[in-house]
Coordinates of C-alpha atoms in Angstrom, one line a residue:
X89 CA -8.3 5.1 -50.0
X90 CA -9.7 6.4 -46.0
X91 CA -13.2 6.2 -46.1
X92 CA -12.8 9.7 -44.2
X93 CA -11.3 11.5 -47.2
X94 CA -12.7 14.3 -49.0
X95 CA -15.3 14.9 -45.6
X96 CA -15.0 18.7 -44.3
X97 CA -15.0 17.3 -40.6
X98 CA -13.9 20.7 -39.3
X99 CA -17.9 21.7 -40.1
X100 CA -19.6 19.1 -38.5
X101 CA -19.6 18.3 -34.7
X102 CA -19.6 14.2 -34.2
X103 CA -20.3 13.1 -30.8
X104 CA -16.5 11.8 -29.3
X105 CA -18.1 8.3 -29.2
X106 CA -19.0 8.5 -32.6
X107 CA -16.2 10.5 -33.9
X108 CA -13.6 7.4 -31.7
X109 CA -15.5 4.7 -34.0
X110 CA -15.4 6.4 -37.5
X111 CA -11.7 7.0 -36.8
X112 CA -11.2 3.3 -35.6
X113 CA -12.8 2.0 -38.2
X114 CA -10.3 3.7 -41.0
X115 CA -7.7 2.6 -41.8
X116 CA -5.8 5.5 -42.4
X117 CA -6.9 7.3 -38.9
X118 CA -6.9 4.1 -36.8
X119 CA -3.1 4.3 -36.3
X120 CA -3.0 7.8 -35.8
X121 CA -5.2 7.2 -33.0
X122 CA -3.5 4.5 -31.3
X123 CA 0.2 6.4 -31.8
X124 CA -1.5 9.1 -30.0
X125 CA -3.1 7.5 -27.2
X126 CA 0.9 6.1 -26.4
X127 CA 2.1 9.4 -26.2
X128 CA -0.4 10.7 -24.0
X129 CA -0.1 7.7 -21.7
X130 CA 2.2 8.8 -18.9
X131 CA 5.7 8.1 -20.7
X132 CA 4.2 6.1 -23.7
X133 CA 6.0 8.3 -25.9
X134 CA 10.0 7.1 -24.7
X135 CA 8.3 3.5 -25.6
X136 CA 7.8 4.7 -29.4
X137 CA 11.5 4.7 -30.1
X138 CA 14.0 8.1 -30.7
X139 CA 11.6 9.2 -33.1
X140 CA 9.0 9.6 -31.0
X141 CA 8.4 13.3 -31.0
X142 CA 8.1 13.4 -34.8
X143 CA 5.8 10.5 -34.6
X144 CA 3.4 11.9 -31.6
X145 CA 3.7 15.3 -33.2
X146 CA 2.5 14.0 -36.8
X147 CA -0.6 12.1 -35.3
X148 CA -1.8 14.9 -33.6
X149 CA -1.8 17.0 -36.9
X150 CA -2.9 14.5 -38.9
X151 CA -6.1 14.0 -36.6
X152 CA -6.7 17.4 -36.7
X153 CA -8.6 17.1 -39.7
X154 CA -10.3 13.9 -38.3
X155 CA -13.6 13.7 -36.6
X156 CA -11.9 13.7 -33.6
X157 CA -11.5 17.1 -34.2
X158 CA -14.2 19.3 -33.0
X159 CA -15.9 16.5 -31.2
X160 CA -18.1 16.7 -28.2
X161 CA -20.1 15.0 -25.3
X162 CA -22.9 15.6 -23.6
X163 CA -22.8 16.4 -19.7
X164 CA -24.8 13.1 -18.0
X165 CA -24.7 10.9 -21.3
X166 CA -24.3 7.4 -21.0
X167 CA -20.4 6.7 -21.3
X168 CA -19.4 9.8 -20.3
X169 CA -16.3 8.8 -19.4
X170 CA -15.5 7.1 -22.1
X171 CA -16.5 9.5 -24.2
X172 CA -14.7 12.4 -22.7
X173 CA -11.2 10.0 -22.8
X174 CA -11.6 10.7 -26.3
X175 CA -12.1 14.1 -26.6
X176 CA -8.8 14.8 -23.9
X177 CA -6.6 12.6 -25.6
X178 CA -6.2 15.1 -28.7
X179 CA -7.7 18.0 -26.9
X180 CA -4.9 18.0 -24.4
X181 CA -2.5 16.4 -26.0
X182 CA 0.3 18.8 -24.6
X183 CA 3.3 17.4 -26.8
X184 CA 6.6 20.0 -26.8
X185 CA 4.4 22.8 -26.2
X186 CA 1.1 22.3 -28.4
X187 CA -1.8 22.7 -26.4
X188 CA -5.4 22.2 -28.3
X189 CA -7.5 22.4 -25.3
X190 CA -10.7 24.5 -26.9
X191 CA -13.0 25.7 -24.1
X192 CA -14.4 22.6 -23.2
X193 CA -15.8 19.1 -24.4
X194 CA -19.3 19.4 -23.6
X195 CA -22.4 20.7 -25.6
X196 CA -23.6 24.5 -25.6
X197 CA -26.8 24.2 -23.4
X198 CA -29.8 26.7 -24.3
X199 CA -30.4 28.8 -21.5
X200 CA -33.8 30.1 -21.4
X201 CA -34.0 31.3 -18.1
X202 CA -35.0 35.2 -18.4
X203 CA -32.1 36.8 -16.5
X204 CA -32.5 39.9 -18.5
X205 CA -36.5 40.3 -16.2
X206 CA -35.2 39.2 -13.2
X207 CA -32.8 42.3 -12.5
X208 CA -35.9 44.3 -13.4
X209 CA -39.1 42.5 -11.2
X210 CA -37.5 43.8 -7.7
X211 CA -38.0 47.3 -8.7
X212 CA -42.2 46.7 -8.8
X213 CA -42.2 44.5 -6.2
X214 CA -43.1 47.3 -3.0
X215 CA -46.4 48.4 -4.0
X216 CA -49.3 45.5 -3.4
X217 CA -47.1 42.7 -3.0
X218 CA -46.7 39.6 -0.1
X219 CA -43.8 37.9 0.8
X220 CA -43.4 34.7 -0.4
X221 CA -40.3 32.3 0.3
X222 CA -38.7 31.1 -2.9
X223 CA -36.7 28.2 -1.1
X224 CA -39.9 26.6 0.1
X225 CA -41.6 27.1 -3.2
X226 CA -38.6 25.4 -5.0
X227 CA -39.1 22.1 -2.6
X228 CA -42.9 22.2 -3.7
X229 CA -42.6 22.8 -7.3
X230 CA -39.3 19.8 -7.4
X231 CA -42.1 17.8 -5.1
X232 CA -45.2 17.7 -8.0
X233 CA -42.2 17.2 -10.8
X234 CA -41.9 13.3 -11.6
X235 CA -38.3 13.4 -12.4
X236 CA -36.9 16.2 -10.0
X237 CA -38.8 14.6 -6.8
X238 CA -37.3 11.0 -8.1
X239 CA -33.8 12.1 -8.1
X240 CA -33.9 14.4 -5.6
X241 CA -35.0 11.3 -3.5
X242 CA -32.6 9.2 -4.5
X243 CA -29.7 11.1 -3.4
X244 CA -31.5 12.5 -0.1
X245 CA -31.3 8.7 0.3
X246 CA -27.8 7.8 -0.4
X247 CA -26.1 11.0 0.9
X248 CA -28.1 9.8 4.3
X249 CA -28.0 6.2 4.8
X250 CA -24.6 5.0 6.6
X251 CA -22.7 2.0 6.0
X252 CA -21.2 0.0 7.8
X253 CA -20.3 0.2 11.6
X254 CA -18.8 3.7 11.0
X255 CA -22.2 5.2 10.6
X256 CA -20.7 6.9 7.9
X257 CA -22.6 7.3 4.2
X258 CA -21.3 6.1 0.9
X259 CA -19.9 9.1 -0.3
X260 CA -19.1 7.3 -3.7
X261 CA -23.0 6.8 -3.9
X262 CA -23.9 10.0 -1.9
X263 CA -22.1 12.0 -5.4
X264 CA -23.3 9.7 -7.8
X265 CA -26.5 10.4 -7.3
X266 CA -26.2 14.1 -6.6
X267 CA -24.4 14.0 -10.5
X268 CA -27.3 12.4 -11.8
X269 CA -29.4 14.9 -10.5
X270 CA -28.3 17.8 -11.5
X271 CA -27.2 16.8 -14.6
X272 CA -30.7 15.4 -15.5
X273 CA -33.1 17.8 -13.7
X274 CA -33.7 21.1 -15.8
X275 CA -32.5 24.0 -14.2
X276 CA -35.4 25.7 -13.7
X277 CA -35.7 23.2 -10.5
X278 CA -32.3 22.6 -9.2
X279 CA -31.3 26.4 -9.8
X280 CA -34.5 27.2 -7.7
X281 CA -33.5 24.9 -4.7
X282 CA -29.6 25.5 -4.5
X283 CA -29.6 29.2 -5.3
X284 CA -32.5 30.3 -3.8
X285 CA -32.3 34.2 -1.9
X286 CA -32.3 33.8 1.9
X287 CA -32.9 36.6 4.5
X288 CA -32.4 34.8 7.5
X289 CA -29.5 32.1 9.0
X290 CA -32.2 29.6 9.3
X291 CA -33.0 29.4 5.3
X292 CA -29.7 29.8 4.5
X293 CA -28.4 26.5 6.6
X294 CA -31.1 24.9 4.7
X295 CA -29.9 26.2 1.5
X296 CA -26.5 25.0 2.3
X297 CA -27.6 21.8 3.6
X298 CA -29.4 21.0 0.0
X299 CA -26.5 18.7 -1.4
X300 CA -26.0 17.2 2.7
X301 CA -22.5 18.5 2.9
X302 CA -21.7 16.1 5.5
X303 CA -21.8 13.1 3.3
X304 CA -21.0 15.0 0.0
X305 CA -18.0 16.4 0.7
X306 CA -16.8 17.4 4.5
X307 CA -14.5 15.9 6.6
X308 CA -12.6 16.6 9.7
X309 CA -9.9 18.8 7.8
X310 CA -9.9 20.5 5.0
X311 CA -7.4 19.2 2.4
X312 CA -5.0 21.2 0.6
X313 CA -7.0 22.8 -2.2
X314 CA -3.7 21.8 -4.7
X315 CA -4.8 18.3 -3.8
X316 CA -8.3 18.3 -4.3
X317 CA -7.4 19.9 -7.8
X318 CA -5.3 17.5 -8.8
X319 CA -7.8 14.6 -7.6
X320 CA -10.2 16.1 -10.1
X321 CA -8.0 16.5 -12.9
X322 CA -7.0 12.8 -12.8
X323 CA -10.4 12.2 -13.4
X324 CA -12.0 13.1 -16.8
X325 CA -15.2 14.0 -15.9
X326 CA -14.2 16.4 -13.0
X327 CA -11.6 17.5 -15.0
X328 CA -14.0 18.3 -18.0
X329 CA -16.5 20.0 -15.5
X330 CA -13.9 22.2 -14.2
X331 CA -12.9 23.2 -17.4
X332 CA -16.5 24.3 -18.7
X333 CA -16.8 26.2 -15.0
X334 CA -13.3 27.7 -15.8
X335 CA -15.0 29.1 -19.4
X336 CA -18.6 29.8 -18.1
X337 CA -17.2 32.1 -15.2
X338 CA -14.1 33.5 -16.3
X339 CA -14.1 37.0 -15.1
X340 CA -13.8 39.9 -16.5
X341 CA -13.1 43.8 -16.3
X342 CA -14.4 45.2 -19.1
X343 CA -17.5 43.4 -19.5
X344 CA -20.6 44.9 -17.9
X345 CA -21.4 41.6 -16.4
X346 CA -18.3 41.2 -15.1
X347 CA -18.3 37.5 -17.2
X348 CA -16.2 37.3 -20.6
X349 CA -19.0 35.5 -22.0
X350 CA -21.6 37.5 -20.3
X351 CA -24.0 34.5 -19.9
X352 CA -25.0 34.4 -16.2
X353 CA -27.2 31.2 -16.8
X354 CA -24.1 29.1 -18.5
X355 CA -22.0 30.1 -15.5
X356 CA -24.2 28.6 -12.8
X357 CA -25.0 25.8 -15.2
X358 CA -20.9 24.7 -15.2
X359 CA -21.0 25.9 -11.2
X360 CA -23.7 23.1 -10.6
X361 CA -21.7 20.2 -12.8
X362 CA -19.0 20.5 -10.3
X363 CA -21.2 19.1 -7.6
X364 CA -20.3 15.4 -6.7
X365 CA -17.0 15.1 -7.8
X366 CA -13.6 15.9 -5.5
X367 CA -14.2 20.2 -5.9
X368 CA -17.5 20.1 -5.0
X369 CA -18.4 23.3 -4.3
X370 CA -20.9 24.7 -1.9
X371 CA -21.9 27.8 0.5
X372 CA -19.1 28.7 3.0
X373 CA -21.3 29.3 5.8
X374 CA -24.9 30.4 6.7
X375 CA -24.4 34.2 7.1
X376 CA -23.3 34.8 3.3
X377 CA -24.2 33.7 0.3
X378 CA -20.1 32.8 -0.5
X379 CA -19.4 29.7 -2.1
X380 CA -16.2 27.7 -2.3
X381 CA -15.0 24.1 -2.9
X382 CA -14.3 22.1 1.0
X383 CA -10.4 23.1 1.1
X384 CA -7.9 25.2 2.4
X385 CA -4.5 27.0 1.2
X386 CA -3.0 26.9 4.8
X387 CA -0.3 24.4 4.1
X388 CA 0.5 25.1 0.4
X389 CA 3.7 26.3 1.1
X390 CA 5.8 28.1 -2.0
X391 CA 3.1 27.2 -4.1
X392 CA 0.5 29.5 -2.1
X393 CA -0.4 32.1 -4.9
X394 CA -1.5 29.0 -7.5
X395 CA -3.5 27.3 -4.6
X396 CA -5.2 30.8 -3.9
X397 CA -5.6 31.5 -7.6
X398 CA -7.8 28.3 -8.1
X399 CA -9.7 29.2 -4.5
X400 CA -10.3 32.3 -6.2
X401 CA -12.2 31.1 -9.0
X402 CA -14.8 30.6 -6.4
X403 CA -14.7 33.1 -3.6
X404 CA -13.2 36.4 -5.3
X405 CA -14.6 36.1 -9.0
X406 CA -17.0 38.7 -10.0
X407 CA -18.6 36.9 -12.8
X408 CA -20.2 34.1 -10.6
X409 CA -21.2 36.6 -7.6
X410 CA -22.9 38.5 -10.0
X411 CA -24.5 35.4 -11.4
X412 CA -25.6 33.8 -8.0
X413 CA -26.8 37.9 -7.3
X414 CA -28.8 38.3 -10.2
X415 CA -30.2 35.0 -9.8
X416 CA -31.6 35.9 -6.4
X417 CA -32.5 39.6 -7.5
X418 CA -35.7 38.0 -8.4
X419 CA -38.6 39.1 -6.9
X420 CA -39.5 37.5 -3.2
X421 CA -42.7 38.2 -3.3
X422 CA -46.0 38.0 -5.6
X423 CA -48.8 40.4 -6.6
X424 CA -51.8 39.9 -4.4
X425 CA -55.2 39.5 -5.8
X426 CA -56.3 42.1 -8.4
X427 CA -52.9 42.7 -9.8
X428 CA -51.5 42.0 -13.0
X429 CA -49.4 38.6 -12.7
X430 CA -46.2 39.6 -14.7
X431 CA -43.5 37.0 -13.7
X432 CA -40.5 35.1 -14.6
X433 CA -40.7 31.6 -16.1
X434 CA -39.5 30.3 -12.5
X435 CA -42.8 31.5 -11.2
X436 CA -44.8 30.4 -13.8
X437 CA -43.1 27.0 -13.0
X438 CA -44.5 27.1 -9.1
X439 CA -48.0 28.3 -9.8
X440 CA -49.1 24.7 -9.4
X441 CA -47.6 25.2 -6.0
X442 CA -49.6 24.7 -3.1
X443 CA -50.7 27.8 -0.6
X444 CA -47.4 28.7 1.6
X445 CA -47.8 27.5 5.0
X446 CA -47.9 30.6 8.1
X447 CA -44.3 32.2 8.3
X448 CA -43.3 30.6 12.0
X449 CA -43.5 27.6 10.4
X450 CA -41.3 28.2 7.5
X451 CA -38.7 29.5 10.0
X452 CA -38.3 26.3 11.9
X453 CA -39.3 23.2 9.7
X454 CA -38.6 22.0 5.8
X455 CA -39.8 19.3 4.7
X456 CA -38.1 18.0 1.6
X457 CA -41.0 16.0 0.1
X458 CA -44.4 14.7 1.4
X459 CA -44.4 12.3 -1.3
X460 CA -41.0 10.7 -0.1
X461 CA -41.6 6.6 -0.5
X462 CA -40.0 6.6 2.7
X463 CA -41.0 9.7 4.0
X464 CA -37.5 11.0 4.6
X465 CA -37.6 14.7 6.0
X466 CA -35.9 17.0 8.1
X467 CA -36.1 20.0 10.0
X468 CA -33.9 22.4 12.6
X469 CA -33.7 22.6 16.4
X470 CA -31.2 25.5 17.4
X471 CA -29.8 25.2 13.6
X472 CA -28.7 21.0 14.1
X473 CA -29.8 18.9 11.4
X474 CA -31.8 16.2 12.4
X475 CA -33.0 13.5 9.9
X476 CA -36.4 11.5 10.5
X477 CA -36.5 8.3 8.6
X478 CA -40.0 7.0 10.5
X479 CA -43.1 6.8 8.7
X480 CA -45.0 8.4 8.8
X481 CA -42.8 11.7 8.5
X482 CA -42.3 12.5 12.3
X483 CA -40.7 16.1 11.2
X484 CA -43.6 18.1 12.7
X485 CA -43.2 21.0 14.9

């Protein structure tokens, strides 16, 4: 008798890795598994014989009342990939028509950020008020967080360095790194640094220049957005990211938000897990606060409309303007002394902050962390990017 009989498995949520290893490990499911992983291999299914689609379609039902079923993974786990093999190969297991793809395979994240305040702060925020920028005061509060000025370092570093005689970086690295932090860092700091509000070109080069474009995803020419899509849905993890952005952001009409699943935080959350892999997505330019993935729909030919439909997603969806709008609807600027200090809980997170330094200077130099092992910083002359990598920090103005 299957050790998994007589378990409700359709009320419990096993992690994929987990759920891969009960089922392996039974004798009645094992099969099941491995008959379904041929038939979602390429053409494994024309090596199972004529009765192949009987046999594919039979393991996918029976599974369905596996722990396969239902299973998740957590974005950034250890074995990620491995884990989210598991969950596609029943989850997409398109076989003559049946298509069990269910959102997507990662954990619901709790988002506590108070959206809700934000829209309301700017209204209070004329009467007894000084400016303050929120960009600079994200680099500060990421500088005195252990974890946030770690990883933030690590993929200044490798998104920086070049290898080789080409003087190019490791781009491989560059997004590896850039993965691990956002995926590890809590939103509260990498929301705060890539979605900061901007009123002049200056911040907003900065702002676009958070992820180092140049080594995370640019090149010469833009490749065919068709491509970069299929790229990323060759690989599990962009392919799992995409799908969660896909949910998160999906657009709607009727919805006041303008999101079908009117959560503003959960759509920016998926928007930021796309960030290091082949759709990397970032700010067009550094007069708007558009965003897009580094490709074009010039040379799509007849299949124009489904390359503009994906580029869409990013730069004509209504759910993730608002969410990047609302985001930046928060107050810019905080009560001077004697008045009452009513603030959201990314404020509260940058009151250990140090004292903003004189405006001029905010203009024209960032740094991105005085406490940078190797001092790495960087500033603008006539909007160029110019790294220092001499201690001490030589970007002084």
């Amino acid at each position: 008798m299957s050790s998994l009989q007589g378990i409700n498995h359709l009320s419990v949520k096993y992690d994929c890795l987990m759920a891969g290893d009960m089922c392996s490990s039974d004798d009645t499911c094992s099969p099941r598994l491995r008959t379904l992983r041929q038939c979602v291999a390429g053409n494994g299914s024309m090596k199972l014989g004529p009765g192949a689609r009987s046999q594919c379609a039979n393991a996918v039902s029976a599974l369905l009342s596996s722990p396969l079923h239902g299973c998740q993974c957590k974005r950034g786990m250890k074995k990620e990939k491995n884990c989210l093999s598991i969950y596609w190969s029943l989850h997409q297991s398109i076989i003559h028509g049946l298509n069990l793809v269910e959102s997507y395979p990662y954990e619901t994240v709790q988002w506590d950020y108070d959206y809700v305040r934000l829209a309301s702060i700017t209204a209070d925020s004329d009467v007894g008020m000084v400016p303050v920028n929120r960009c600079l005061d994200a680099a500060k509060a990421c500088n005195v967080d252990d974890l946030c000025q770690k990883l933030r370092t690590e993929y200044v570093s490798a998104c920086i360095k070049p290898t080789g005689k080409s003087g190019l970086c490791n781009r491989v690295k560059c997004n590896k790194a850039l993965r691990r932090f956002f995926d590890r860092v809590p939103a509260d700091h990498t929301h705060e640094l890539l979605f900061c509000p901007c009123k002049d070109t200056a911040c907003a080069e900065r702002r676009r220049q958070t992820i180092v474009p140049s080594c995370s995803y640019e090149s010469v020419e833009k490749p065919s957005c068709l491509t970069q899509r299929r790229f990323c849905e060759a690989d599990y993890v962009c392919k799992s990211r995409l799908a969660q952005f896909q949910y998160d952001c999906e657009p709607s009409e009727v919805s006041a938000s303008g999101c079908k699943q009117r959560n503003y935080g959960a759509c920016l959350l998926a928007y930021t897990g796309l960030i290091g892999s082949p759709i990397t997505p970032n700010y067009l330019d550094n007069a708007t606060s558009s965003v897009a993935p580094w490709c074009s729909c010039s040379a799509s030919g007849n299949q124009r409309q489904e390359c503009q439909d994906f580029l869409d997603y990013f730069t004509d969806n209504i759910c993730l303007r608002n969410a990047l709008k609302v985001f930046g609807s928060e107050s810019d600027q905080q009560p001077t002394a004697g008045q009452s200090n009513t603030l959201s809980p990314a404020h509260h997170n940058r009151q250990n902050s140090t004292t903003s330094p004189p405006e001029g200077i905010l203009t024209r130099g960032y740094i991105l962390d005085k406490k940078f092992p190797t001092q790495v910083c960087f500033f603008w002359l006539s909007f160029t990017f110019v790294w220092c990598l001499v201690p001490p920090c030589c970007c002084v103005l």
